[in-house]
């Protein structure tokens, strides 16, 4: 089979479809974790967030530009990111559930390249360690529920119930969610830092409730069983929604 293309290899390379890796928009970039990974693949990355404080902690790379935007991105802010049909990929890491979906989706459909531009949005649910630790942590998480915003339920549902009006990408028969696993070595102190980064932890704190009280810390410590360095392999279940804009999508006045 390979011999069939020997004589026209140059023409094949020049004319066959090839995913473009020019520009990606990372929405809700936070402190830039996804943007940094994308920077090794794409020529230019634009990370946007509503928090200047978060952006202060984002790594500075020559091909990554960060913009602090209003919660509902204005037409002028959108035009700082790209023109119509100019972005190859829009990514949203653990943030889609906070957005005004209809307005945001109109902007995505306007800015994505047609027909091959892609939107990828993912969330991760509570981490898993082992059969001893996980039931304790699930109980702790359940008790934290009163301090989470109701939109957190979309994450608990693994993005199965979130609105996602896009077509399946080539090779897939639906837009997900597709399940992956992300693993990270962590010490118990680092795991506690992760918990303290929750919005629910901060909300509870403001109401005078310490979620990581002495009892919780003691229970977690007994169940941790770290290696010689005190570390455990922590698994985060990740759920991805991925799609492309409708090829026959009609332009709206998104930028006016």
Coordinates of C-alpha atoms in Angstrom, one line a residue:
X1 CA 0.0 0.0 0.0
X2 CA 2.8 2.4 0.8
X3 CA 4.2 2.1 -2.7
X4 CA 1.1 3.6 -4.1
X5 CA 2.2 7.0 -3.0
X6 CA 5.9 6.9 -3.7
X7 CA 5.8 9.1 -6.8
X8 CA 3.5 11.7 -5.4
X9 CA 4.6 12.0 -1.8
X10 CA 5.4 15.7 -2.1
X11 CA 2.0 16.5 -3.6
X12 CA 0.3 14.4 -1.0
X13 CA 2.0 16.3 1.8
X14 CA 1.1 19.6 0.3
X15 CA -2.6 19.0 -0.3
X16 CA -4.0 16.7 2.3
X17 CA -5.9 18.2 5.3
X18 CA -3.6 19.0 8.2
X19 CA -4.8 20.4 11.6
X20 CA -3.6 24.0 12.0
X21 CA -1.8 24.9 15.2
X22 CA -1.6 28.7 14.9
X23 CA -3.9 30.2 17.6
X24 CA -5.6 28.8 20.7
X25 CA -7.9 30.7 23.1
X26 CA -7.8 29.3 26.6
X27 CA -10.8 30.7 28.4
X28 CA -10.9 30.9 32.2
X29 CA -7.1 30.2 32.1
X30 CA -6.7 31.0 35.8
X31 CA -3.0 30.7 36.6
X32 CA -2.2 29.3 33.2
X33 CA -1.9 25.5 33.7
X34 CA -3.6 24.6 30.4
X35 CA -2.0 27.6 28.6
X36 CA 1.5 26.4 29.4
X37 CA 0.8 22.9 28.0
X38 CA -0.8 24.4 24.9
X39 CA 2.2 26.7 24.3
X40 CA 4.4 23.7 23.3
X41 CA 1.9 22.8 20.5
X42 CA 0.5 26.1 19.2
X43 CA 2.3 29.1 17.7
X44 CA 0.3 31.5 19.9
X45 CA -1.8 31.1 23.0
X46 CA -4.2 33.7 24.4
X47 CA -5.3 33.0 28.0
X48 CA -8.2 35.0 29.4
X49 CA -9.6 35.3 32.9
X50 CA -11.7 37.6 35.0
X51 CA -9.2 37.6 37.8
X52 CA -6.0 39.7 37.7
X53 CA -4.8 37.9 40.8
X54 CA -5.0 34.5 39.1
X55 CA -3.2 35.8 36.1
X56 CA -0.3 37.2 38.2
X57 CA 0.6 33.6 39.0
X58 CA 0.5 32.4 35.4
X59 CA 3.9 31.5 33.9
X60 CA 5.2 34.0 31.4
X61 CA 6.1 32.4 28.0
X62 CA 7.0 34.2 24.8
X63 CA 4.1 32.8 22.8
X64 CA 1.5 33.2 25.6
X65 CA -0.5 36.4 26.1
X66 CA -2.8 36.8 29.1
X67 CA -5.8 39.2 29.1
X68 CA -8.0 40.1 32.0
X69 CA -11.6 40.4 30.7
X70 CA -15.0 41.3 32.0
X71 CA -17.2 38.3 33.1
X72 CA -19.3 38.7 30.0
X73 CA -16.6 39.3 27.3
X74 CA -17.4 42.4 25.3
X75 CA -17.2 42.7 21.5
X76 CA -14.0 44.8 21.8
X77 CA -12.4 42.3 24.2
X78 CA -13.3 39.4 21.8
X79 CA -11.6 41.3 18.9
X80 CA -8.4 41.4 21.0
X81 CA -8.4 37.6 20.9
X82 CA -9.1 37.1 17.3
X83 CA -11.1 38.0 14.2
X84 CA -14.0 36.0 12.8
X85 CA -12.9 32.4 11.9
X86 CA -9.4 32.9 13.2
X87 CA -8.9 30.5 16.1
X88 CA -8.0 26.9 15.7
X89 CA -8.9 25.7 19.2
X90 CA -10.9 27.1 22.2
X91 CA -10.1 25.4 25.5
X92 CA -11.9 25.6 28.8
X93 CA -10.4 23.8 31.8
X94 CA -12.6 23.3 34.8
X95 CA -14.5 26.6 34.1
X96 CA -17.3 26.0 31.6
X97 CA -19.9 25.5 34.3
X98 CA -19.4 29.1 35.4
X99 CA -20.1 30.7 32.0
X100 CA -23.2 32.3 30.5
X101 CA -23.3 29.5 28.0
X102 CA -25.4 31.0 25.2
X103 CA -23.4 34.2 24.9
X104 CA -20.1 32.3 25.2
X105 CA -21.1 29.7 22.6
X106 CA -22.1 32.4 20.1
X107 CA -18.6 33.9 20.6
X108 CA -16.9 30.6 20.1
X109 CA -18.9 29.8 16.9
X110 CA -17.9 33.3 15.6
X111 CA -14.2 33.0 16.4
X112 CA -13.5 29.4 15.5
X113 CA -12.1 28.5 12.1
X114 CA -14.6 26.8 9.8
X115 CA -14.9 23.9 9.3
X116 CA -12.0 22.5 11.4
X117 CA -11.9 24.8 14.5
X118 CA -12.5 22.8 17.7
X119 CA -13.7 23.6 21.2
X120 CA -12.5 21.3 24.0
X121 CA -13.9 21.8 27.6
X122 CA -13.1 19.5 30.5
X123 CA -13.7 19.1 34.1
X124 CA -12.3 16.9 36.8
X125 CA -14.2 15.4 39.7
X126 CA -12.9 14.6 43.2
X127 CA -9.6 12.8 43.3
X128 CA -9.2 9.1 44.1
X129 CA -6.4 7.3 46.0
X130 CA -7.3 3.9 47.3
X131 CA -10.1 1.9 48.9
X132 CA -9.1 3.1 52.4
X133 CA -8.8 6.8 51.7
X134 CA -11.5 7.4 49.1
X135 CA -14.6 6.7 51.4
X136 CA -13.3 9.1 53.9
X137 CA -12.7 11.8 51.3
X138 CA -16.1 11.2 49.6
X139 CA -17.8 11.8 53.0
X140 CA -15.8 14.9 53.5
X141 CA -16.7 16.2 50.1
X142 CA -20.4 15.4 50.7
X143 CA -20.3 17.4 53.9
X144 CA -18.8 20.4 52.0
X145 CA -21.7 20.5 49.5
X146 CA -23.6 23.3 51.3
X147 CA -20.7 25.6 50.6
X148 CA -20.5 24.9 46.8
X149 CA -22.3 27.0 44.2
X150 CA -25.2 25.1 42.7
X151 CA -23.4 25.2 39.3
X152 CA -20.8 22.8 40.8
X153 CA -23.5 20.2 40.2
X154 CA -22.6 20.2 36.5
X155 CA -19.1 19.0 37.5
X156 CA -20.5 16.3 39.8
X157 CA -22.6 15.2 36.7
X158 CA -19.3 14.9 34.8
X159 CA -20.5 17.5 32.2
X160 CA -23.2 15.0 31.0
X161 CA -25.9 17.6 31.6
X162 CA -24.1 20.8 30.4
X163 CA -25.4 22.4 27.2
X164 CA -22.9 21.8 24.4
X165 CA -24.3 22.8 21.0
X166 CA -21.5 21.6 18.7
X167 CA -21.0 18.8 16.2
X168 CA -18.8 15.8 16.9
X169 CA -15.3 16.0 15.6
X170 CA -14.1 13.7 12.8
X171 CA -13.7 10.2 14.1
X172 CA -16.2 10.6 16.9
X173 CA -19.9 9.9 16.9
X174 CA -20.7 12.2 19.8
X175 CA -19.3 15.1 21.7
X176 CA -18.6 13.3 25.0
X177 CA -18.0 13.4 27.8
X178 CA -14.9 11.2 27.2
X179 CA -13.2 10.0 30.3
X180 CA -9.5 10.2 31.1
X181 CA -7.3 9.9 34.1
X182 CA -4.8 12.4 35.3
X183 CA -2.3 11.3 37.9
X184 CA -0.1 13.4 40.2
X185 CA 2.3 12.5 43.1
X186 CA 1.3 14.5 46.1
X187 CA 2.2 14.8 49.8
X188 CA -0.5 15.1 52.4
X189 CA 0.3 18.8 52.8
X190 CA -0.1 19.3 49.1
X191 CA -3.4 17.5 49.2
X192 CA -4.6 19.8 51.9
X193 CA -3.5 22.8 49.8
X194 CA -5.6 21.4 47.0
X195 CA -8.6 21.3 49.3
X196 CA -7.9 24.8 50.6
X197 CA -8.0 26.0 46.9
X198 CA -11.7 25.0 46.6
X199 CA -14.2 27.8 46.3
X200 CA -16.3 25.9 48.9
X201 CA -13.4 26.0 51.4
X202 CA -13.2 29.8 51.1
X203 CA -17.0 30.2 51.3
X204 CA -17.0 28.0 54.5
X205 CA -14.1 30.0 55.9
X206 CA -16.0 33.3 55.4
X207 CA -19.0 31.8 57.3
X208 CA -16.7 30.8 60.2
X209 CA -16.5 27.1 59.3
X210 CA -13.1 25.3 59.0
X211 CA -13.6 22.3 56.7
X212 CA -10.1 21.0 57.5
X213 CA -10.7 20.9 61.2
X214 CA -8.5 18.9 63.6
X215 CA -10.8 15.8 63.3
X216 CA -10.7 15.9 59.5
X217 CA -6.9 16.3 59.4
X218 CA -6.5 13.4 61.9
X219 CA -8.7 11.1 59.8
X220 CA -7.0 11.9 56.6
X221 CA -3.6 11.5 58.2
X222 CA -4.4 8.0 59.4
X223 CA -5.6 6.9 56.0
X224 CA -2.8 8.5 53.9
X225 CA -0.1 5.8 54.1
X226 CA 2.4 7.6 52.0
X227 CA 5.6 6.2 50.6
X228 CA 9.1 6.9 52.0
X229 CA 8.7 10.4 50.8
X230 CA 5.2 10.8 52.3
X231 CA 3.7 10.9 48.8
X232 CA 0.7 9.1 47.2
X233 CA -0.4 8.8 43.6
X234 CA -3.6 10.9 43.3
X235 CA -5.9 10.2 40.4
X236 CA -8.2 12.9 39.0
X237 CA -11.0 11.6 36.8
X238 CA -11.2 14.0 33.8
X239 CA -14.3 14.4 31.6
X240 CA -13.9 16.0 28.2
X241 CA -16.5 17.6 25.9
X242 CA -15.2 18.2 22.4
X243 CA -16.8 19.4 19.2
X244 CA -16.6 21.8 16.3
X245 CA -18.9 24.6 15.1
X246 CA -21.7 23.7 12.8
X247 CA -20.3 24.1 9.2
X248 CA -23.5 25.9 8.1
X249 CA -23.7 28.1 11.2
X250 CA -24.8 31.6 10.4
X251 CA -23.0 34.6 11.7
X252 CA -24.7 36.6 14.4
X253 CA -23.9 40.1 15.6
X254 CA -21.6 38.7 18.3
X255 CA -19.0 41.5 17.8
X256 CA -21.3 44.4 17.4

